[in-house]
PDB file of C-alpha atoms in Angstrom:
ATOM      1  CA  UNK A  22      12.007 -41.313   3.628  1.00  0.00           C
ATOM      2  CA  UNK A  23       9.867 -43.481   5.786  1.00  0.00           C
ATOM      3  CA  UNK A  24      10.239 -44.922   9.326  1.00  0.00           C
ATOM      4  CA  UNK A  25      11.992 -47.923   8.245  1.00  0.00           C
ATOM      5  CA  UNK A  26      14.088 -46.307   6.266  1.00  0.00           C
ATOM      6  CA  UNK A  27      15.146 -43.628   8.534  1.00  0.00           C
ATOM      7  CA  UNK A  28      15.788 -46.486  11.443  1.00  0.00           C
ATOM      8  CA  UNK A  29      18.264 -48.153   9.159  1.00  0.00           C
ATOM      9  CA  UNK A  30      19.902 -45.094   8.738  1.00  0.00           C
ATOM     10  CA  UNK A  31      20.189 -44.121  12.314  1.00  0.00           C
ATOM     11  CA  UNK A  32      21.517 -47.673  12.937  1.00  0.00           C
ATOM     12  CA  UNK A  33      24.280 -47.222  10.260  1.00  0.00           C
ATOM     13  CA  UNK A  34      24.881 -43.498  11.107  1.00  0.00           C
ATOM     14  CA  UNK A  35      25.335 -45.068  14.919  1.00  0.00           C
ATOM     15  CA  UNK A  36      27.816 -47.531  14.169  1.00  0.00           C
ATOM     16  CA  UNK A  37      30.093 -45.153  12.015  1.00  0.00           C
ATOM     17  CA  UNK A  38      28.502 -44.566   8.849  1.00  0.00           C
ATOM     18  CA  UNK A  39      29.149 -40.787   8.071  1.00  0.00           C
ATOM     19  CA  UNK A  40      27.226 -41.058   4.664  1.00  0.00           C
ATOM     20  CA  UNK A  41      24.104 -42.146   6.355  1.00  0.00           C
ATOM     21  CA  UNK A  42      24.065 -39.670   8.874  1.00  0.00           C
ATOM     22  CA  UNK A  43      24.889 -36.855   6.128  1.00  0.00           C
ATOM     23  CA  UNK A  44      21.712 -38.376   4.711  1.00  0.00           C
ATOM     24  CA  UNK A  45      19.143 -37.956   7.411  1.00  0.00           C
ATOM     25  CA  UNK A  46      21.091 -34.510   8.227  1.00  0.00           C
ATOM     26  CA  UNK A  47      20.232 -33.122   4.842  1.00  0.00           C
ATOM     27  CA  UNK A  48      16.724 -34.982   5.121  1.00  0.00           C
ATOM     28  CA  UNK A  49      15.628 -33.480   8.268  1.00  0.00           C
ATOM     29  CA  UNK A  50      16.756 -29.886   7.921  1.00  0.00           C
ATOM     30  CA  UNK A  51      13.528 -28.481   7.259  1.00  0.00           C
ATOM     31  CA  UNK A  52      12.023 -29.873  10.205  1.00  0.00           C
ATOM     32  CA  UNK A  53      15.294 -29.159  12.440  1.00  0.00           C
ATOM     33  CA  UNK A  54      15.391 -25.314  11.393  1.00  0.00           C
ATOM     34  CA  UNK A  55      11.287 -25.350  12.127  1.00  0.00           C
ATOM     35  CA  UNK A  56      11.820 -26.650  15.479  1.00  0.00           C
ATOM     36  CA  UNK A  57      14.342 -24.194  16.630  1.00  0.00           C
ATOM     37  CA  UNK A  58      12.206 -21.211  15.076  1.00  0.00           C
ATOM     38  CA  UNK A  59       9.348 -22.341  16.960  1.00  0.00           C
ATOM     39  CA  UNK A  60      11.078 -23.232  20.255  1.00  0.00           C
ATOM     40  CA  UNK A  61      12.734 -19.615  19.479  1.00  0.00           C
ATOM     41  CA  UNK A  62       9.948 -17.615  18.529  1.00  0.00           C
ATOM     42  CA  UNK A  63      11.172 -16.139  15.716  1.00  0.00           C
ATOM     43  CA  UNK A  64      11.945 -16.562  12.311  1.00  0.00           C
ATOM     44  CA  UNK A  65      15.670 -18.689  12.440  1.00  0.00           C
ATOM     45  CA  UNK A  66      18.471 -18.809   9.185  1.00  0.00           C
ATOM     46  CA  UNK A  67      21.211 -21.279   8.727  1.00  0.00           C
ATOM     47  CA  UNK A  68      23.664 -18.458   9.510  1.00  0.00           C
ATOM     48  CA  UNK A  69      22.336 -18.152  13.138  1.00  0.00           C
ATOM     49  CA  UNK A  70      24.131 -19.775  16.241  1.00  0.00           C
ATOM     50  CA  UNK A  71      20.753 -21.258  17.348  1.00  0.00           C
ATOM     51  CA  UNK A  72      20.756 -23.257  14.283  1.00  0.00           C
ATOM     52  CA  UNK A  73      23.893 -25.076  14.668  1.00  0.00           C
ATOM     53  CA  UNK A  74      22.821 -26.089  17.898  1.00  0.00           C
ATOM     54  CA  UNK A  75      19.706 -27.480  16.632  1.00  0.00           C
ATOM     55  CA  UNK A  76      22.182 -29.581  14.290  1.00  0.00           C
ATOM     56  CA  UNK A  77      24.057 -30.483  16.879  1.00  0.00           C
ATOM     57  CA  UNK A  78      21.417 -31.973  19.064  1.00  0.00           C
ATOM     58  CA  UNK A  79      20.211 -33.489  15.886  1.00  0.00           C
ATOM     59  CA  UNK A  80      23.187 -35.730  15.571  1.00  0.00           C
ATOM     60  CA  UNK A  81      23.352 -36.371  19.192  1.00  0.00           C
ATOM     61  CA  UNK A  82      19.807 -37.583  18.602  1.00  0.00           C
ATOM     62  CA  UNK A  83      21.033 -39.942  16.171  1.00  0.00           C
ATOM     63  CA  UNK A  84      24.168 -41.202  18.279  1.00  0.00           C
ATOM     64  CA  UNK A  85      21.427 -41.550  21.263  1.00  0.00           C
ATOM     65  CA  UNK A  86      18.400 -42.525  20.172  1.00  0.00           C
ATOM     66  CA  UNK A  87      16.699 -45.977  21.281  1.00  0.00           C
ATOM     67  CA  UNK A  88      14.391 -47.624  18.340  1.00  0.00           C
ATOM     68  CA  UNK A  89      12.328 -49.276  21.092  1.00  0.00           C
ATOM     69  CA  UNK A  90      11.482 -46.678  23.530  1.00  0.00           C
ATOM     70  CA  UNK A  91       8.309 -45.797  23.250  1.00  0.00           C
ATOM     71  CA  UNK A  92       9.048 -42.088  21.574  1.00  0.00           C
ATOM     72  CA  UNK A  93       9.116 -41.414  17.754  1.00  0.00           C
ATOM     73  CA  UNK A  94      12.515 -40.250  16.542  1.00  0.00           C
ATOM     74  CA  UNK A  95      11.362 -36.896  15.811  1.00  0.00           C
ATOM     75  CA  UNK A  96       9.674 -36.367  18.699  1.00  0.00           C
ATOM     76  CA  UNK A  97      13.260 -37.457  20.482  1.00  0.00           C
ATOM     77  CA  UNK A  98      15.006 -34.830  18.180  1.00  0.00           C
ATOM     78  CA  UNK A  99      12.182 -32.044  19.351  1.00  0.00           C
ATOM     79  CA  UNK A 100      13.337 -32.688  23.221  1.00  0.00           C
ATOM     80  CA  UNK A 101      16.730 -32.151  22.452  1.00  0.00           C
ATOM     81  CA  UNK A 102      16.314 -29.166  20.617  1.00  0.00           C
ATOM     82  CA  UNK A 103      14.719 -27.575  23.028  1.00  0.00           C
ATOM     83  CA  UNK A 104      17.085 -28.837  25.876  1.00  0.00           C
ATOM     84  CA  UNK A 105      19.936 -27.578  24.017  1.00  0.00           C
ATOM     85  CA  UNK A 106      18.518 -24.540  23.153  1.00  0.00           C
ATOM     86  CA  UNK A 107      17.205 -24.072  26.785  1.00  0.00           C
ATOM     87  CA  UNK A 108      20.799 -24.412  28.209  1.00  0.00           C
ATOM     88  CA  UNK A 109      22.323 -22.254  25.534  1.00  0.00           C
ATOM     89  CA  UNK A 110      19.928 -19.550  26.493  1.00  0.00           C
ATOM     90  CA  UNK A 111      20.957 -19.695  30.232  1.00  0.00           C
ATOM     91  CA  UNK A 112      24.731 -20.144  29.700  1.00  0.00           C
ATOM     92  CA  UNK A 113      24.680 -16.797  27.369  1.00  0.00           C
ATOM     93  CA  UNK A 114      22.481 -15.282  30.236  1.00  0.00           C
ATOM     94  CA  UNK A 115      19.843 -14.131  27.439  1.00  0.00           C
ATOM     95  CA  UNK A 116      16.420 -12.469  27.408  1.00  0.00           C
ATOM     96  CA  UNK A 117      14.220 -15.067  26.299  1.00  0.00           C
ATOM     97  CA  UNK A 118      10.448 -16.110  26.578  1.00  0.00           C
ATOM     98  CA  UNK A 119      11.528 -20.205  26.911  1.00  0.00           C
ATOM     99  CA  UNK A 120      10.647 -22.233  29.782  1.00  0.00           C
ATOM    100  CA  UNK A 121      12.119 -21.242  32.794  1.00  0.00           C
ATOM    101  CA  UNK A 122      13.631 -24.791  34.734  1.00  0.00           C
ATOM    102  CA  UNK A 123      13.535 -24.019  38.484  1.00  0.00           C
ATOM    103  CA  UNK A 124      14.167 -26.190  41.570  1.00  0.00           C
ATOM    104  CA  UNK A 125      11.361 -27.161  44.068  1.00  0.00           C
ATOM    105  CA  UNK A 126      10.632 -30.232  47.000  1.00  0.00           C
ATOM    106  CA  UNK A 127      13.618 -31.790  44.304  1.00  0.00           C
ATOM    107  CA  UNK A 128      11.724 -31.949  41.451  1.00  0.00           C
ATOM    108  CA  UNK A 129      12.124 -30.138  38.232  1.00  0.00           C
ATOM    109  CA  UNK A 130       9.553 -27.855  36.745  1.00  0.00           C
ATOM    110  CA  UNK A 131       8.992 -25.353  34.639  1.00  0.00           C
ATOM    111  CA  UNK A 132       7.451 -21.786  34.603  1.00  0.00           C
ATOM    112  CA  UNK A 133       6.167 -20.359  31.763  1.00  0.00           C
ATOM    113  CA  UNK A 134       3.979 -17.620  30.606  1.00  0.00           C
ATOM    114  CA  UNK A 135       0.565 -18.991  29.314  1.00  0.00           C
ATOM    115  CA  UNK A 136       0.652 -17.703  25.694  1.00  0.00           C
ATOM    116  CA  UNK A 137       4.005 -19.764  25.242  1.00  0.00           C
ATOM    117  CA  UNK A 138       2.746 -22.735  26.934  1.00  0.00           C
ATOM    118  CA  UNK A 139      -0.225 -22.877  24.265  1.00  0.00           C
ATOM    119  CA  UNK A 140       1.883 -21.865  21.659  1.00  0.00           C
ATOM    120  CA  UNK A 141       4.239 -24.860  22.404  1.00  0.00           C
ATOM    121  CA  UNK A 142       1.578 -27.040  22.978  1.00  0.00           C
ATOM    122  CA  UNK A 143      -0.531 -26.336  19.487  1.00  0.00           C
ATOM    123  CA  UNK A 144       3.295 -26.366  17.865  1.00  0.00           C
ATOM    124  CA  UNK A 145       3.965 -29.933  19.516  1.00  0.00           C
ATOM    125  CA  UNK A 146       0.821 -31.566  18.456  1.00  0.00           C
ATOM    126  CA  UNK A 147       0.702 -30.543  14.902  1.00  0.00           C
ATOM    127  CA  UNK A 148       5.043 -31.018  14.151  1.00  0.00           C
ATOM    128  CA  UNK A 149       5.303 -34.039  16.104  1.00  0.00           C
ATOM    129  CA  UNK A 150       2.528 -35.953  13.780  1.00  0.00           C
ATOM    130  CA  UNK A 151       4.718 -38.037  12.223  1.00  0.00           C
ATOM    131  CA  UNK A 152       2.492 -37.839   8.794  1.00  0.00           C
ATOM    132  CA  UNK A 153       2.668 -34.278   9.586  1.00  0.00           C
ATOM    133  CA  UNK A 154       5.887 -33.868   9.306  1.00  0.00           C
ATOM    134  CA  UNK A 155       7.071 -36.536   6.449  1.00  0.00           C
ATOM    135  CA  UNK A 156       4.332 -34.632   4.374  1.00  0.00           C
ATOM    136  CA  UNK A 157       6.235 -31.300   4.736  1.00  0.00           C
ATOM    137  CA  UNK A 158       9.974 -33.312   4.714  1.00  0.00           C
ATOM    138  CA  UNK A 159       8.343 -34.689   1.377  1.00  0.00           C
ATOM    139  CA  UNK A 160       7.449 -30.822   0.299  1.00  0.00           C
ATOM    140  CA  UNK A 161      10.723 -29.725   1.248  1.00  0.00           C
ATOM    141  CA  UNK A 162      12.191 -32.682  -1.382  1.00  0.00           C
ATOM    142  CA  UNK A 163      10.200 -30.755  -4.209  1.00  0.00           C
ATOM    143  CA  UNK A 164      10.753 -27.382  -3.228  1.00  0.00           C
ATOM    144  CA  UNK A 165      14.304 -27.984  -3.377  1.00  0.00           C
ATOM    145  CA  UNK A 166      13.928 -29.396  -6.931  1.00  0.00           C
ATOM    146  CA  UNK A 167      12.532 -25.500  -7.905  1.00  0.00           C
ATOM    147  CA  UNK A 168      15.745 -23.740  -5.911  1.00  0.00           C
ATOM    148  CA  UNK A 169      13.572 -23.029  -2.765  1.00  0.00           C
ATOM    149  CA  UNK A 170      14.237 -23.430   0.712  1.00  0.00           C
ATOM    150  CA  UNK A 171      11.552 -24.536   2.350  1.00  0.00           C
ATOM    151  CA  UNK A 172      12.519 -22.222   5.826  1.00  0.00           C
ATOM    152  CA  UNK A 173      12.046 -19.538   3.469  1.00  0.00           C
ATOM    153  CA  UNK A 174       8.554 -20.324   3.457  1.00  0.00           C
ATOM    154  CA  UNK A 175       7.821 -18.040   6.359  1.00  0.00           C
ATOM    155  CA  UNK A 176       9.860 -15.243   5.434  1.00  0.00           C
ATOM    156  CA  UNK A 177       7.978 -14.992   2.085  1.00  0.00           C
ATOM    157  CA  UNK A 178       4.404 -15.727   3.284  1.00  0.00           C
ATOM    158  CA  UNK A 179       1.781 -12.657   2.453  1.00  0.00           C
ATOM    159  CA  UNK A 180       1.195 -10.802   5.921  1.00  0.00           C
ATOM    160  CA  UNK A 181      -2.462  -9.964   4.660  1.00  0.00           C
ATOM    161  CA  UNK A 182      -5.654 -11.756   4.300  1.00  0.00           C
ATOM    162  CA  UNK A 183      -6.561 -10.483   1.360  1.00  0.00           C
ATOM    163  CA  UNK A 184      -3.218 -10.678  -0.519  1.00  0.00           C
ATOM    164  CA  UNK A 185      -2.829 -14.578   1.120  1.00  0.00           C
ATOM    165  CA  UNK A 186      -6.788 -15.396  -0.760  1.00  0.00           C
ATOM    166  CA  UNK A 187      -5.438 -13.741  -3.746  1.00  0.00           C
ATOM    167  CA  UNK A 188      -2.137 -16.223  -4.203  1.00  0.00           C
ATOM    168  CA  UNK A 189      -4.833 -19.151  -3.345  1.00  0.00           C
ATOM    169  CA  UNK A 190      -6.865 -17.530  -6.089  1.00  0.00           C
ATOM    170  CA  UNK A 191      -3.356 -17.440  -8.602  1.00  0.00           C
ATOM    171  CA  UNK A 192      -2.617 -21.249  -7.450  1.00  0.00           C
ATOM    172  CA  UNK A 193      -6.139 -22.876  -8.170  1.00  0.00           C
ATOM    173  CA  UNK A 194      -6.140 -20.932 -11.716  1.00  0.00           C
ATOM    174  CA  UNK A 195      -2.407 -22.067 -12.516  1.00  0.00           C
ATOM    175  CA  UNK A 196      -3.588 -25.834 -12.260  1.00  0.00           C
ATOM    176  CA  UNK A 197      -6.673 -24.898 -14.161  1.00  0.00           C
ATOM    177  CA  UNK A 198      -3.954 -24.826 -17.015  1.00  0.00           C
ATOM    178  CA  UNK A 199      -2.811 -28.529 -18.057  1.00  0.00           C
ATOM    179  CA  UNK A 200      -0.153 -26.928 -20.308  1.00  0.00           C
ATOM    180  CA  UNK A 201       1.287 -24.635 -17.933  1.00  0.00           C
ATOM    181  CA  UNK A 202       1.680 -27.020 -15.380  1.00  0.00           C
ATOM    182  CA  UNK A 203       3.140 -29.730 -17.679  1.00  0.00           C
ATOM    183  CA  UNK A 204       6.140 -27.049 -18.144  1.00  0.00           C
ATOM    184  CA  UNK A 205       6.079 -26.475 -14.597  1.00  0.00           C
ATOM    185  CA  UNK A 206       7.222 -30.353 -13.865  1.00  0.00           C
ATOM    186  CA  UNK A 207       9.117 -30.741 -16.788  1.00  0.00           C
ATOM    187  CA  UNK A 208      11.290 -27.536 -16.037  1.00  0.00           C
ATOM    188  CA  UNK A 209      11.037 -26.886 -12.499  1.00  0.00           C
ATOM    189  CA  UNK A 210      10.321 -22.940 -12.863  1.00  0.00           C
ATOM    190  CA  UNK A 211       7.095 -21.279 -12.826  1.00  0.00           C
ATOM    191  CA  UNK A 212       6.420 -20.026 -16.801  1.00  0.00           C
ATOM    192  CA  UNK A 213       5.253 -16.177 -15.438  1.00  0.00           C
ATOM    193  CA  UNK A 214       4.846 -14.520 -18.985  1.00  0.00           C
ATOM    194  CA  UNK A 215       2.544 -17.172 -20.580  1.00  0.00           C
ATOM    195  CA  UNK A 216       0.652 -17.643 -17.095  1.00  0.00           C
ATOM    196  CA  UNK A 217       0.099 -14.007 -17.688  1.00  0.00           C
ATOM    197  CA  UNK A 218      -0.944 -13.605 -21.123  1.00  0.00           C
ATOM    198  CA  UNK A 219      -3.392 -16.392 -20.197  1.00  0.00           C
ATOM    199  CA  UNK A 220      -4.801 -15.512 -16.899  1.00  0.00           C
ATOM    200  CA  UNK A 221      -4.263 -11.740 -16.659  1.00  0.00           C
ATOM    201  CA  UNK A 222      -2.971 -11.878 -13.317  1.00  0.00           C
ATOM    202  CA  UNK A 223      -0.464  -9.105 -12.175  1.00  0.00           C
ATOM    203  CA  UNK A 224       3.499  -9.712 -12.957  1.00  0.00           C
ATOM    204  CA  UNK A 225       4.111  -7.722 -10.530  1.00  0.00           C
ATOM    205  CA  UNK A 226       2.049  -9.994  -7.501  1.00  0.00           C
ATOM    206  CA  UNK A 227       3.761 -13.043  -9.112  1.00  0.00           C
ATOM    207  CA  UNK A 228       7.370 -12.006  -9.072  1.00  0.00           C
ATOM    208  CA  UNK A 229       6.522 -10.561  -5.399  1.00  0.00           C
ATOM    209  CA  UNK A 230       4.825 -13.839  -4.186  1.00  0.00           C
ATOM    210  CA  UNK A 231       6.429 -16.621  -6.560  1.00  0.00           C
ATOM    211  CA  UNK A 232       8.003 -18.495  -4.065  1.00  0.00           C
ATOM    212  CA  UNK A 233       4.931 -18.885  -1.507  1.00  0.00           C
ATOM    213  CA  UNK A 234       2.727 -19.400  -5.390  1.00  0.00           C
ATOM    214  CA  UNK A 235       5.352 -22.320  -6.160  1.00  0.00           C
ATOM    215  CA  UNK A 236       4.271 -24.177  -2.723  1.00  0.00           C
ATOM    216  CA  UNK A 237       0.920 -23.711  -3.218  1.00  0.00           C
ATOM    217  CA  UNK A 238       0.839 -25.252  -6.504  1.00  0.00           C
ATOM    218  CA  UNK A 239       2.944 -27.913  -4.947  1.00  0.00           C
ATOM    219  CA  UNK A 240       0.911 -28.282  -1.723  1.00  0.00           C
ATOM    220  CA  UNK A 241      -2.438 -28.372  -4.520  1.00  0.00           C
ATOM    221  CA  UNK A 242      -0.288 -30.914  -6.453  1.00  0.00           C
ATOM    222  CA  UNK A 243      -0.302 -33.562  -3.970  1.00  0.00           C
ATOM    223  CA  UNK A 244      -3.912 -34.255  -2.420  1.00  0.00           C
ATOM    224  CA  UNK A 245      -2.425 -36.976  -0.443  1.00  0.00           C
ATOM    225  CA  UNK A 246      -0.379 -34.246   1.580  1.00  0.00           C
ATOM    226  CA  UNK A 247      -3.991 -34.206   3.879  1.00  0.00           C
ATOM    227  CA  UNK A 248      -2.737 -32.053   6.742  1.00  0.00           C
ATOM    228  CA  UNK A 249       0.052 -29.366   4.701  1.00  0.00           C
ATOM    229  CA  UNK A 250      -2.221 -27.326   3.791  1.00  0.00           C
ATOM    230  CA  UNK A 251      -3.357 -26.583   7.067  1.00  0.00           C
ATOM    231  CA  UNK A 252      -0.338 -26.521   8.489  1.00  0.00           C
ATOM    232  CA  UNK A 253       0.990 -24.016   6.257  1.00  0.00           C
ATOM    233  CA  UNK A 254      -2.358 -21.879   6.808  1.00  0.00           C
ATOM    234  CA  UNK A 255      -1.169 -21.756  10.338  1.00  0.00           C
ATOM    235  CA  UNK A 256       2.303 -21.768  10.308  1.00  0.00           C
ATOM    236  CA  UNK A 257       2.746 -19.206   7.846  1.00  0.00           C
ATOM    237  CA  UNK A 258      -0.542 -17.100   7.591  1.00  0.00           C
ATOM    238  CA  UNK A 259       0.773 -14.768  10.383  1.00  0.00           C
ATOM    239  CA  UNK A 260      -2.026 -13.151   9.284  1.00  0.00           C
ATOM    240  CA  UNK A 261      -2.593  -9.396   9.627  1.00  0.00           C
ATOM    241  CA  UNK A 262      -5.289  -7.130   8.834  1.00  0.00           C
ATOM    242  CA  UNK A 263      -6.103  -6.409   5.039  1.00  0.00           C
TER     243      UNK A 263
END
């Protein structure tokens, strides 16, 4: 879905058109899920309450957004994420490691710890590329096509180095395979047995990692995804000692 698209939709969602706005909801969750794990700080499910108020801000987005400010639409949805989420967090009286709004010679500003404020900051200006993030809205599209989630991404990412270079490893070989990956397209599931027989890979690594190995193929699949697979180094690497 590209910028023109998505402004016609936010004009007809706007003006009363509840199948358009279903449309850029069910677009956009990946990226609304993302930005309330990262303005969170920890890994976020659809059956969280901090969720549904990053869907709510997301449709207030659309009912409030103006096409010529100079702001990107996603980068107006990020704000009000993390307003909304920065308000529910004091109403509920919560521990938290957000932003801290205080009061001073009446103007507004906010206190933060200086890991967060780099974390935010290397979070905003990677998300908020808009190629950036139609690349992994894109992803998410494909994923979907295999049954996977693309939030569950993060929850399914290898922890070490070594076992992260040795799905890389399992990805490159898979589309080393022409036949293998023309059943891959044609039937949306990753053929495990004869990927086996032919690579001698371990079952057991592949059934443990398929997910993750399904969006590297993907990611590998689509060279003009230029900034993904960085992204998802970063994003998901979380990378711990091997």
């Amino acid at each position: 879905m590209r910028e023109a698209e998505v402004n016609q939709y936010i004009t007809a969602a706007a003006n009363g058109d509840n199948s358009a706005r279903e449309k850029l909801i069910n677009h956009h969750k990946p990226y609304i899920i993302n930005t309330v794990g990262h303005v969170c700080k920890r890994f976020i499910t659809w059956s969280d309450e901090e969720s549904s108020l990053g869907l709510l801000a997301f449709d207030r987005a659309i009912n409030t957004y103006d096409r010529h400010a100079n702001k990107s639409f996603l980068n107006y949805v990020y704000l009000l994420i993390k307003r909304e989420l920065i308000d529910y967090f004091r109403r509920e009286n919560k521990e938290t490691h957000l932003p801290l709004e205080v009061k001073s010679d009446n103007r507004t500003e906010f206190v933060t710890m200086y890991d967060v404020s780099k974390s935010m900051d290397s979070y905003q200006q990677h998300v908020q590329q808009e190629e950036l993030v139609e690349e992994i809205l894109e992803l998410s599209e494909v994923l979907r096509q295999f049954n996977i989630k693309f939030e569950e991404l993060e929850a399914c990412s290898p922890k070490h180095r070594k076992t992260k270079a040795n799905l890389t490893t399992i990805a490159n070989d898979f589309i080393q395979k022409p036949e293998l990956v023309d059943s891959f397209l044609k039937k949306k599931r990753f053929p495990v047995t004869r990927f086996i027989e032919l690579s001698g890979h371990r079952i057991k690594t592949i059934e443990r990692h398929k997910k993750y190995i399904v969006a590297l193929v993907v990611v590998r699949m689509h060279p003009e995804w230029r900034q993904l697979s960085a992204y998802m180094q970063v994003t998901f690497g979380n990378e711990g000692k091997s």
